[in-house]
Tab-separated table of C-alpha atoms (C1' of nucleotides) in Angstrom:
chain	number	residue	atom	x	y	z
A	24	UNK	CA	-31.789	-9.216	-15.943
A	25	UNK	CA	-29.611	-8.816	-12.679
A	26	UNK	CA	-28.978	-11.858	-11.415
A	27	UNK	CA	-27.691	-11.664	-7.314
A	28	UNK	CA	-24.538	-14.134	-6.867
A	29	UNK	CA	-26.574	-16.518	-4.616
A	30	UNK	CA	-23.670	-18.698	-3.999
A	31	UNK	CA	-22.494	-18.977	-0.258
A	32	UNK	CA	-18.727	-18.604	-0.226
A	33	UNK	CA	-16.652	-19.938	2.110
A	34	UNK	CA	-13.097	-17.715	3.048
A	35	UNK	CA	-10.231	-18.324	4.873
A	36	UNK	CA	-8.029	-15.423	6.045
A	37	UNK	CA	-4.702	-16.751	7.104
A	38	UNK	CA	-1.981	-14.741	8.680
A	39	UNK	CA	1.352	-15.340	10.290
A	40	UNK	CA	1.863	-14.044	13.748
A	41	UNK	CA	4.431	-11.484	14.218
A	42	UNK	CA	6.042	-12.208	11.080
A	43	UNK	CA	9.406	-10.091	10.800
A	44	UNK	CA	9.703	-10.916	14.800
A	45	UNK	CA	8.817	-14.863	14.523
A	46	UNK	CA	11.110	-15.187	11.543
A	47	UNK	CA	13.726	-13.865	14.075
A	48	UNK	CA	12.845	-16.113	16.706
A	49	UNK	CA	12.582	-19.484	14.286
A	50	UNK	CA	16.697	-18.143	13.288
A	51	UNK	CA	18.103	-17.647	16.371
A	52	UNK	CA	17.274	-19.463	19.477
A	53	UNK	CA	18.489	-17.114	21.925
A	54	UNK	CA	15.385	-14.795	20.722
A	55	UNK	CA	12.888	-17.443	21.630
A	56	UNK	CA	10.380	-16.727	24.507
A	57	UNK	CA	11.706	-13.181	24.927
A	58	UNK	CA	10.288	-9.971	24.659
A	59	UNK	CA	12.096	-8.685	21.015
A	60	UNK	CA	11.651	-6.375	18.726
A	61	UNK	CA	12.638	-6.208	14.683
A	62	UNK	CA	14.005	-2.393	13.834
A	63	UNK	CA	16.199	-0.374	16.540
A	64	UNK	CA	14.894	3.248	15.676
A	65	UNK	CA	11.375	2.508	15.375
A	66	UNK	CA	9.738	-0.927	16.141
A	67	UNK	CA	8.925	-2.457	12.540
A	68	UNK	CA	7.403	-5.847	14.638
A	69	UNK	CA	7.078	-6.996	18.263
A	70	UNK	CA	7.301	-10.453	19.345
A	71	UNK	CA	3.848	-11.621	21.482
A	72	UNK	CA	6.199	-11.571	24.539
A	73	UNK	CA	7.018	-8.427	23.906
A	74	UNK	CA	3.525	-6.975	23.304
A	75	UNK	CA	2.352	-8.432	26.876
A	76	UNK	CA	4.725	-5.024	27.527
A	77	UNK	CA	2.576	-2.673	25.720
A	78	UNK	CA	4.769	-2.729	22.884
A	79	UNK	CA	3.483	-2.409	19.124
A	80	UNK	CA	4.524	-1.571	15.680
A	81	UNK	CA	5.096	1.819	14.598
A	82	UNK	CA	6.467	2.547	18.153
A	83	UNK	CA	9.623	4.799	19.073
A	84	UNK	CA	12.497	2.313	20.004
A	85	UNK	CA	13.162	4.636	22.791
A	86	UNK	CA	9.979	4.067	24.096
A	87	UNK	CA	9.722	0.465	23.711
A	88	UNK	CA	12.886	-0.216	26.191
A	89	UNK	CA	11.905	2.027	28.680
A	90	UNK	CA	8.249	-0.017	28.470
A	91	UNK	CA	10.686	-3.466	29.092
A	92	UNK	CA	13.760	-2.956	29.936
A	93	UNK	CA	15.160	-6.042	28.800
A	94	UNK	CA	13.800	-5.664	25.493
A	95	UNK	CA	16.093	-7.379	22.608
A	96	UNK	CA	16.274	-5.095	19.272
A	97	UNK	CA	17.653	-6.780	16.724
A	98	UNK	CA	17.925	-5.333	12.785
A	99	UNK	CA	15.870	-6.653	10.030
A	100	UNK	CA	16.855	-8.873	7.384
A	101	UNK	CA	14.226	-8.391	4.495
A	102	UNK	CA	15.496	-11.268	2.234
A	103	UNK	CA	14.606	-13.819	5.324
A	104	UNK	CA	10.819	-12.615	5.181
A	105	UNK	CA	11.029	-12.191	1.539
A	106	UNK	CA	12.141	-15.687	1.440
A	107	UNK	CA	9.982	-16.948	4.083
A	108	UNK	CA	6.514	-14.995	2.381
A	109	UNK	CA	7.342	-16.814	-0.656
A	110	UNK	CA	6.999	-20.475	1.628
A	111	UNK	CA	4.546	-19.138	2.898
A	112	UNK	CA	2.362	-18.453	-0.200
A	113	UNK	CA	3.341	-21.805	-1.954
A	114	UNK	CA	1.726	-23.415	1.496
A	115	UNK	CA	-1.565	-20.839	0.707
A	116	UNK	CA	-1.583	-22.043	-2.709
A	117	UNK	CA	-2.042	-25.905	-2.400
A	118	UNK	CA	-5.197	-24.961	-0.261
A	119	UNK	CA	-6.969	-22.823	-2.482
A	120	UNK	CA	-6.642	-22.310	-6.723
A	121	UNK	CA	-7.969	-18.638	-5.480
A	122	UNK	CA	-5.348	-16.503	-2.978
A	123	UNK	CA	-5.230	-12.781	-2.735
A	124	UNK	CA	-2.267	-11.581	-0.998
A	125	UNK	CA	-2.649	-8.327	1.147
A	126	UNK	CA	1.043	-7.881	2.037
A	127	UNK	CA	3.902	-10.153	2.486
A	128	UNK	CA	2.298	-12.196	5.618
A	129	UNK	CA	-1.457	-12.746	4.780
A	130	UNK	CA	-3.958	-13.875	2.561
A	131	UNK	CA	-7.392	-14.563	1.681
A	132	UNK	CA	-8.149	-17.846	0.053
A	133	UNK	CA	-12.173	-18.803	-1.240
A	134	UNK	CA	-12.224	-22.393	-0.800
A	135	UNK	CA	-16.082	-22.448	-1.848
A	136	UNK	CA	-16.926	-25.807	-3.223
A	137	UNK	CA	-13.454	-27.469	-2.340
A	138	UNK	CA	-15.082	-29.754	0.361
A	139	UNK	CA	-15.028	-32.925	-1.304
A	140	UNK	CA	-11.668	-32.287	-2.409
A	141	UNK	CA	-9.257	-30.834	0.562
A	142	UNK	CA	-11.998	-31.310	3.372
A	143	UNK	CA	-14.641	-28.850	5.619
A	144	UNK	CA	-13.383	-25.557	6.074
A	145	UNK	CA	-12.099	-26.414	9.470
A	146	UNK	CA	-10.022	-28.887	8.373
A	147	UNK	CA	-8.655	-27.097	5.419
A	148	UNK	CA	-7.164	-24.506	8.271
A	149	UNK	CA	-6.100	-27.053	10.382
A	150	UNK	CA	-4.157	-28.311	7.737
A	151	UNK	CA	-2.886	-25.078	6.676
A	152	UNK	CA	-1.535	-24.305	9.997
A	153	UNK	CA	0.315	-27.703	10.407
A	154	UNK	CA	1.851	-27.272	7.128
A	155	UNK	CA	3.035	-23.974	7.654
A	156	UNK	CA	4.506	-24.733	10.830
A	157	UNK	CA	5.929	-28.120	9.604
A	158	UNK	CA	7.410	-26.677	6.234
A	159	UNK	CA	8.276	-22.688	7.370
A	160	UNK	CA	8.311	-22.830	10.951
A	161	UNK	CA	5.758	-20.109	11.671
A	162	UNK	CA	2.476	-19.785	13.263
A	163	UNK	CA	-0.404	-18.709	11.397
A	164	UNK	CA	-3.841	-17.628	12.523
A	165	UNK	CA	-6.569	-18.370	10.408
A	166	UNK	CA	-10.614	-17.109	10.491
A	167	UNK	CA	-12.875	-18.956	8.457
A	168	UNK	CA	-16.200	-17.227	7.352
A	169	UNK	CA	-18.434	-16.138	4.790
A	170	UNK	CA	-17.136	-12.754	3.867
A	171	UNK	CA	-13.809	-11.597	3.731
A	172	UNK	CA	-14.395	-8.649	6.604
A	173	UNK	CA	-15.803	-11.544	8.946
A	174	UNK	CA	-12.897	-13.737	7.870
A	175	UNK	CA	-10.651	-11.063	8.602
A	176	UNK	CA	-11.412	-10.006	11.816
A	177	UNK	CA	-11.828	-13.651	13.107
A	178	UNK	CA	-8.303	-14.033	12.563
A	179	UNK	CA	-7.667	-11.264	14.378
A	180	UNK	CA	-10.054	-11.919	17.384
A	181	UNK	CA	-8.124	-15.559	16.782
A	182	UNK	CA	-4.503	-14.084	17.455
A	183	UNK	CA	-1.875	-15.780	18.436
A	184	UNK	CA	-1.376	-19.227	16.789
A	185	UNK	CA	-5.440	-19.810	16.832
A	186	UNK	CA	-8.557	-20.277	14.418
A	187	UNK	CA	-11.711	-19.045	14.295
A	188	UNK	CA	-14.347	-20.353	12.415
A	189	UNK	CA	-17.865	-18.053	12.279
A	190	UNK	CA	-20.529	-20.079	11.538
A	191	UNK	CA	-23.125	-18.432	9.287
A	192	UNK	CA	-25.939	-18.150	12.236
A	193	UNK	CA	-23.672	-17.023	14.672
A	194	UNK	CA	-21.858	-13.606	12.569
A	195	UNK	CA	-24.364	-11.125	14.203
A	196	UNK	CA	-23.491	-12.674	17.789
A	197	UNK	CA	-19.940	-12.068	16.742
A	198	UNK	CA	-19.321	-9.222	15.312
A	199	UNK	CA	-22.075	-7.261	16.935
A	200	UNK	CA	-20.606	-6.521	20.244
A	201	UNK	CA	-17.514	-5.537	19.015
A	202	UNK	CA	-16.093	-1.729	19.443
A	203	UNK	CA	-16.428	0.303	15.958
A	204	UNK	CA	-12.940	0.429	15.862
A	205	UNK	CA	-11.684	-3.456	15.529
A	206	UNK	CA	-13.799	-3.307	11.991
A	207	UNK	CA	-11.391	-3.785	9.505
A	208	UNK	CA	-11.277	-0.363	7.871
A	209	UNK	CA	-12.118	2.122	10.612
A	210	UNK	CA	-8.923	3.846	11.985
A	211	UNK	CA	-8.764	6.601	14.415
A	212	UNK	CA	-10.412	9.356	12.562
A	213	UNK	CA	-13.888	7.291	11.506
A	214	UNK	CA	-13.763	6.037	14.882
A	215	UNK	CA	-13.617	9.399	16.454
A	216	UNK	CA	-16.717	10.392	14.020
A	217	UNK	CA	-18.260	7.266	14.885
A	218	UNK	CA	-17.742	8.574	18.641
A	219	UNK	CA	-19.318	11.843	18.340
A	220	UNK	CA	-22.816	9.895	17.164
A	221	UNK	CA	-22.550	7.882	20.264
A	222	UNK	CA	-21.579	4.845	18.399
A	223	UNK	CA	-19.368	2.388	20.433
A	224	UNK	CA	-20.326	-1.146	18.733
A	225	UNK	CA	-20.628	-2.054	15.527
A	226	UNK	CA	-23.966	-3.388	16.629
A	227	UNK	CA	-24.758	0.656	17.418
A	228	UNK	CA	-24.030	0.880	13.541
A	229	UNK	CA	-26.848	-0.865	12.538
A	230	UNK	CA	-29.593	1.245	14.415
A	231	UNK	CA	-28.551	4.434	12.571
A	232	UNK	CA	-29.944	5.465	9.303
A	233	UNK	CA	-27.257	5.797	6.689
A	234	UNK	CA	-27.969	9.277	6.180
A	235	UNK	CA	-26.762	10.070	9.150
A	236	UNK	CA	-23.542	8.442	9.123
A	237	UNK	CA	-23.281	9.992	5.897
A	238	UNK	CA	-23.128	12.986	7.253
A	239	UNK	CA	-20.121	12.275	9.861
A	240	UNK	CA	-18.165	9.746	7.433
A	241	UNK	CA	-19.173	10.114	3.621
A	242	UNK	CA	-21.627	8.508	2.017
A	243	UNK	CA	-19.642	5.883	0.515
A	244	UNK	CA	-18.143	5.065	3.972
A	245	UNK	CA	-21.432	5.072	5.320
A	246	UNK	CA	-22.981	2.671	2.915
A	247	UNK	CA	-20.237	0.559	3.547
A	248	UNK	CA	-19.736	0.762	7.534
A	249	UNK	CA	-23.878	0.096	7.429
A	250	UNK	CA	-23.243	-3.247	4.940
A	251	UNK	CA	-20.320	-4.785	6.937
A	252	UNK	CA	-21.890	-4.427	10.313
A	253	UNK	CA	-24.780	-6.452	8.548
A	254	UNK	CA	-22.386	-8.855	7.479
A	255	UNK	CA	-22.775	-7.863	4.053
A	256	UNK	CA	-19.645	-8.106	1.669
A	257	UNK	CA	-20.249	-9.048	-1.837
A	258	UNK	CA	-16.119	-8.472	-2.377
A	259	UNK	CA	-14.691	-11.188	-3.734
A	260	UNK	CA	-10.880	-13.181	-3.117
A	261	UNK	CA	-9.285	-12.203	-6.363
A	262	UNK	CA	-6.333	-14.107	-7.477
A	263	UNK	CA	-3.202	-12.719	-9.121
A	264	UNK	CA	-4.070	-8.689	-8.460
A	265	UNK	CA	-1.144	-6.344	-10.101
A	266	UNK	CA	0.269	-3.322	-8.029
A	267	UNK	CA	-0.776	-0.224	-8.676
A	268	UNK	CA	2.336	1.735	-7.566
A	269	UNK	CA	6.095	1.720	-6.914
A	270	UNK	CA	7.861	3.881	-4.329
A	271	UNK	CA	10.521	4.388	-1.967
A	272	UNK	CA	11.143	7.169	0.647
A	273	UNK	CA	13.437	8.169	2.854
A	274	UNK	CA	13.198	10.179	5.842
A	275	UNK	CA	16.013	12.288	7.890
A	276	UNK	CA	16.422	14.600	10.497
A	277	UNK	CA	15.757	17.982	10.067
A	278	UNK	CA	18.344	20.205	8.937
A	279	UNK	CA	20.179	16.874	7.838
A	280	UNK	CA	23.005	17.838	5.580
A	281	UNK	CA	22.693	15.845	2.753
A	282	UNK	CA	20.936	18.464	0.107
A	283	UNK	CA	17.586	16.349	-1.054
A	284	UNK	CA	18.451	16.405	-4.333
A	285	UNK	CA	20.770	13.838	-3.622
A	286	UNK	CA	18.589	12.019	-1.595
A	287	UNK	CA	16.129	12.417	-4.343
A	288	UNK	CA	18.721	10.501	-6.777
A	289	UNK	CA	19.338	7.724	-4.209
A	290	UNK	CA	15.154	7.119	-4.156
A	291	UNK	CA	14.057	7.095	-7.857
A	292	UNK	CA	17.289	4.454	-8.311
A	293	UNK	CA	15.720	2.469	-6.025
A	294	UNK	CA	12.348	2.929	-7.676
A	295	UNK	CA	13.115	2.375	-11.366
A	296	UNK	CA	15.264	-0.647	-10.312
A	297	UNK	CA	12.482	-2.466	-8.872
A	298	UNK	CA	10.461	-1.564	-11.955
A	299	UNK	CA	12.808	-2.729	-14.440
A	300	UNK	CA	13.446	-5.778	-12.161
A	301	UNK	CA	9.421	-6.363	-12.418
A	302	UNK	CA	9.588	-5.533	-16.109
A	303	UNK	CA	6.704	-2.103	-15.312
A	304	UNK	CA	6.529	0.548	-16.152
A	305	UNK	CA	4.149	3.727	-15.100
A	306	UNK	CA	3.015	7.036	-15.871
A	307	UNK	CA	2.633	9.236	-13.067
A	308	UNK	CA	5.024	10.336	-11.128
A	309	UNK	CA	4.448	11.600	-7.151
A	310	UNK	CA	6.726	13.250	-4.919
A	311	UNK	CA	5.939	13.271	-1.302
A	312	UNK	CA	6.973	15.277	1.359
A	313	UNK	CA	7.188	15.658	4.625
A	314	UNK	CA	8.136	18.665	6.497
A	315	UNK	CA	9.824	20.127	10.137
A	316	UNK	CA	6.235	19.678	11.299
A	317	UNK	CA	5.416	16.914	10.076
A	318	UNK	CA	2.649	17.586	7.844
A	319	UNK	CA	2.964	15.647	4.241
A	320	UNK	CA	2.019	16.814	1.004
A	321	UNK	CA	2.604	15.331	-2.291
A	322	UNK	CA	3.060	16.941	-5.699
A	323	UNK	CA	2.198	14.791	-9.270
A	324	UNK	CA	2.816	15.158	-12.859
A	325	UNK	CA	1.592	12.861	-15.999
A	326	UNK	CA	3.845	11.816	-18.320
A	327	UNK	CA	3.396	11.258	-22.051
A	328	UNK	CA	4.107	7.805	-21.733
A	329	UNK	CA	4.517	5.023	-19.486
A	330	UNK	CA	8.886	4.517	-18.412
A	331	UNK	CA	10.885	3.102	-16.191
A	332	UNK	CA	14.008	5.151	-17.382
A	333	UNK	CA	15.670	6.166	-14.278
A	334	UNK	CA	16.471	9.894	-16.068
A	335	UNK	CA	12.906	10.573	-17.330
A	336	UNK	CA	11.779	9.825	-13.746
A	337	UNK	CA	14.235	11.561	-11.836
A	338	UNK	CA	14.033	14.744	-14.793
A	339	UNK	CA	10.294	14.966	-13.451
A	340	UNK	CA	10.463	14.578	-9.735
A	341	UNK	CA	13.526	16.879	-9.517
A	342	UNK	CA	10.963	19.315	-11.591
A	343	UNK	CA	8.533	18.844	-9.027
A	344	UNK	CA	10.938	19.449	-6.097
A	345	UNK	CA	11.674	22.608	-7.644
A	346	UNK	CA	8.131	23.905	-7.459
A	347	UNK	CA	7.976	22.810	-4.311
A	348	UNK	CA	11.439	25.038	-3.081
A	349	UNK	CA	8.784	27.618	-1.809
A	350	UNK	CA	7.203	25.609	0.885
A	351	UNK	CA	10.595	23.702	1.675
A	352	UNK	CA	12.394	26.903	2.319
A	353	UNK	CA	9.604	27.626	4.878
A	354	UNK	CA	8.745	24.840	6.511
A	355	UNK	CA	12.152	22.623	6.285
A	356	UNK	CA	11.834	18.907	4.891
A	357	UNK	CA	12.335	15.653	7.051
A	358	UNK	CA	11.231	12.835	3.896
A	359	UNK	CA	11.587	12.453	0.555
A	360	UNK	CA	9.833	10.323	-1.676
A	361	UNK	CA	8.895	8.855	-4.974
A	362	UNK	CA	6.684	6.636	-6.321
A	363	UNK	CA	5.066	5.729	-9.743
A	364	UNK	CA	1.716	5.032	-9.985
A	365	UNK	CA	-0.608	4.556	-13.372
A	366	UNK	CA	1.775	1.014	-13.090
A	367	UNK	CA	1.456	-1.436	-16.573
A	368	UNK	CA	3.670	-3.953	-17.276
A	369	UNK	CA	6.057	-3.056	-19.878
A	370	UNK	CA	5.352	-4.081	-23.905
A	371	UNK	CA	7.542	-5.160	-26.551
A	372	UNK	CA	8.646	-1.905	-27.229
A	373	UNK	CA	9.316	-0.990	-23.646
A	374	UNK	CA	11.397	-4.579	-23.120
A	375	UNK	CA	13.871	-3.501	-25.605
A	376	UNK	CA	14.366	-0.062	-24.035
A	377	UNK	CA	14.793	-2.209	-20.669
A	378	UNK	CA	17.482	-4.343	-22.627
A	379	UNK	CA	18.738	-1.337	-23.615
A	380	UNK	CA	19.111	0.326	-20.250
A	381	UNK	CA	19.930	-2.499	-18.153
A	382	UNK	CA	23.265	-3.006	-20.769
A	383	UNK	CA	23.884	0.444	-20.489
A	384	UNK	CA	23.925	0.067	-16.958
A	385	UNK	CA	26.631	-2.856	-17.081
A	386	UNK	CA	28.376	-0.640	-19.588
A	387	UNK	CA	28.624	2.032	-16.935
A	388	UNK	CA	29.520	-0.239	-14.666
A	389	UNK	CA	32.137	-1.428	-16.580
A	390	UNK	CA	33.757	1.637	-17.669
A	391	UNK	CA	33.668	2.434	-13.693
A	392	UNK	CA	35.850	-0.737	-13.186
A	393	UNK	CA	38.348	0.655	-15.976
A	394	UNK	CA	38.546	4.032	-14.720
A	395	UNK	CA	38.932	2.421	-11.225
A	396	UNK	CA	42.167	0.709	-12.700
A	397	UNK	CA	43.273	2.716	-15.183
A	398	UNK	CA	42.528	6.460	-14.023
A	399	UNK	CA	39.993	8.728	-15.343
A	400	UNK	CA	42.395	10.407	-18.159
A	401	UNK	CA	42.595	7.704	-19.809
A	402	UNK	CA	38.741	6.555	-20.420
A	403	UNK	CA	36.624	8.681	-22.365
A	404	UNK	CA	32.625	8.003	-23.018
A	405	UNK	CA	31.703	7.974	-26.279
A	406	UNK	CA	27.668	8.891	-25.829
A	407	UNK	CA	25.528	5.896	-27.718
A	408	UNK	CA	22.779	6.888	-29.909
A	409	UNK	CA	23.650	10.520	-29.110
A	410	UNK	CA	19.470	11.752	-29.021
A	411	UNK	CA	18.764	14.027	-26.267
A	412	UNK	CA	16.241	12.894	-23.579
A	413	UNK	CA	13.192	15.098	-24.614
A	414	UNK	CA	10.205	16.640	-22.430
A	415	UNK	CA	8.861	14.202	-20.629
A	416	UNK	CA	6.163	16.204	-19.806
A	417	UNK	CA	2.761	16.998	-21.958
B	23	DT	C1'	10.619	9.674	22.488
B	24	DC	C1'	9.089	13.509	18.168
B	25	DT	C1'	6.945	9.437	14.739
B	26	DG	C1'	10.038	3.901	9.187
B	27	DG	C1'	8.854	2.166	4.748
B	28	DG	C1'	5.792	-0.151	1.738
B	29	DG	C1'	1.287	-0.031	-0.073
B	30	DT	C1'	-4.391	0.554	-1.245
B	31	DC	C1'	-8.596	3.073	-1.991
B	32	DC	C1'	-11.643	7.191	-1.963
B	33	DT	C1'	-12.912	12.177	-2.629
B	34	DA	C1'	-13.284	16.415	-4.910
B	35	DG	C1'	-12.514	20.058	-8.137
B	36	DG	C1'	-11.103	21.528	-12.690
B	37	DA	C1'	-10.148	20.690	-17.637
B	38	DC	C1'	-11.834	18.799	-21.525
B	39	DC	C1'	-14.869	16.251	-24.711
B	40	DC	C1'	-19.281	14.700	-26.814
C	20	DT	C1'	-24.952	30.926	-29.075
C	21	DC	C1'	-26.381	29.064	-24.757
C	22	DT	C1'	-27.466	25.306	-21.536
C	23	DG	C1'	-27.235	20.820	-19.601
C	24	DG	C1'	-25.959	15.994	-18.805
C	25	DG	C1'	-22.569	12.497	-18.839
C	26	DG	C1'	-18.042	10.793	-19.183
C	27	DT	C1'	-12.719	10.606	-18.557
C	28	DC	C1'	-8.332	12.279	-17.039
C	29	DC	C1'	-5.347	14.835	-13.944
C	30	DT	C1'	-3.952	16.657	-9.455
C	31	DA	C1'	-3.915	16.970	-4.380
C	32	DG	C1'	-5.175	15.333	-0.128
C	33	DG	C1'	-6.645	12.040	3.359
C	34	DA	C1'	-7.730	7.636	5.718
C	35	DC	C1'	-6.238	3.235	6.437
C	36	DC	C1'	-3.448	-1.121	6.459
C	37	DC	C1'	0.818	-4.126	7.514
DNA sequence: TCTGGGGTCCTAGGACCC
DNA sequence: TCTGGGGTCCTAGGACCC
């Protein structure tokens, strides 16, 4: 018989405000109280002083000074908020046995049935916060509610440095008045459908039959709008979820000079050195694309096997870049990427082919150093194990 | 001012199998 | 031999998020 989880869960949804910009801010002094931005070309993260300007993420750094002209750019450094993410999730994990991250800066953590323990919800965020700002020196937002969507978007009604806590008789009253597009999940182009049904609110959600939603979103997307704008979310925090892809990309201007085959190279070594530094490896490979216009597509081929061997990859998406010379020639390319997807981590047999190519990588590397010293002539590669790579295809 | 880099999930059609 | 239902895998594209 189906039993219904009748358990009412309690989750937090903490997030740290501004992250790449704050992390600036809490390093330099000079930064602090000014309107700055992390990334020159394109704004990466804008501190709140700087989005009182109109500034956001994703925005043309071109734009952003001529928006505030005393705007500070300054460049990022990823190991700061790689090393500040991991204080940040040891903080997360002494308030919760249960955290999901959803990218380097935020998390959910259930901390149903903890009260006796580490306190009412409330103070389990007020805590959090503190410690966070005691221990990494960053402000984090937190909403506290009974789903994850609710919990989500009451840290973001929170934002800056706040919390939120939605009490289980006051959700509708919440969320209700809302516009359609501050649900989490409903971009610009369900919004714009949303539109052209006269829905504004998610409130307005509610009053129309699923069908017809259906009919301007999907069903699935329907079934699901209709749930969350009744506060229903049966999803729950899951703890230790494994990535489902690896990639890299790298974009240029049109007509750039470097052929993309090179650029292609300089991509997949990125790629299969973060998988062999995770010990994964995956099966599918995908090239995307972008072109002069700036329309992506992507292009994907199966391999036999799960690898991380940087020549299997690259022997596959160089394959794929070939049948896509056609629509390159016409159209002119501005990115480049790869990324590996069909991600497991790598078993016994795969470790020892890691082994293998990680010392044939400081063998290379090696040999580099001796022909740096001793000239070309006189080093000569011997090839190990002499077997040709085969197909990697099916 | 032409728009970075890293991800997740869903859809839909075709191939193939039982 | 034909038909149908149900399932999985592969490929391509799209929406969305930080």
């Amino acid at each position: 018989m189906f039993v219904p989880d009748q358990v009412v869960r309690t989750i937090l949804h903490a997030d740290a405000d501004a992250f790449f910009a704050s992390v600036e801010q809490r390093d330099d002094p000079a930064l602090r109280d000014r309107p700055m931005v992390v990334g020159k070309g394109v704004v990466m993260a804008a501190s709140y002083e700087a989005r009182r300007h109109g500034i956001q993420g994703g925005m043309n750094g071109g734009r952003a000074r001529q928006l505030c002209p005393g705007l500070v750019a300054v460049s990022p450094r990823f190991d700061a908020y790689v090393d500040a993410s991991r204080q940040l999730f040891e903080v997360f994990r002494r308030h919760s046995p249960v955290v999901e991250g959803l990218s380097m800066e935020e998390a959910f953590l259930d901390v149903t049935g903890l009260e006796r323990i580490l306190g009412t919800p409330p103070e389990i965020a007020r805590r959090l916060r503190a410690e966070v700002l005691d221990e990494v020196g960053l402000a984090v937002t937190v909403g506290v509610a009974r789903t994850k969507t609710l919990a989500k978007m009451a840290s973001r009604a929170a934002k800056p440095d706040g919390v939120l806590v939605v009490a289980a008789d006051r959700e509708g009253a919440f969320i209700e008045p809302l516009p359609v597009e501050s649900l989490w999940g409903v971009g610009p182009s369900t919004a714009k459908a949303l539109h052209e049904l006269g829905v504004r609110t998610v409130g307005q959600i509610v009053t129309m039959p699923v069908s017809a939603l259906a009919t301007a979103v999907g069903r699935h997307a329907a079934e699901h709008l209709h749930a969350v704008a009744l506060c229903r979310d049966a999803r729950r925090v899951r703890a230790n979820r494994s990535r489902r892809s690896i990639g890299s990309q790298s974009a240029f201007p049109r007509g750039s000079r470097t052929p993309p085959d090179v650029i292609l190279g300089e991509v997949v070594d990125r790629v299969t050195r973060r998988m062999r530094k995770s010990s994964r490896i995956g099966r599918t490979v995908v090239l995307r694309l972008r072109f002069g216009d700036f329309k992506r597509a992507t292009r994907s081929r199966t391999l036999r096997r799960a690898t991380s061997a940087h020549a299997t990859i690259l022997l596959a998406a160089q394959s794929l870049l070939a049948d896509a010379q056609p629509l390159i020639a016409r159209r002119g390319l501005t990115l480049v990427g790869v990324a590996v997807t069909n991600i497991e981590p790598a078993g016994t047999g795969e470790q020892l082919e890691l082994w293998a190519q990680r010392r044939a990588e400081r063998l290379d590397a090696a040999v580099d150093q001796l022909r740096e010293r001793f000239g070309n002539a006189v080093i000569a590669r011997t090839p190990m194990l002499g077997r040709e790579p085969r197909s990697p295809f099916q």
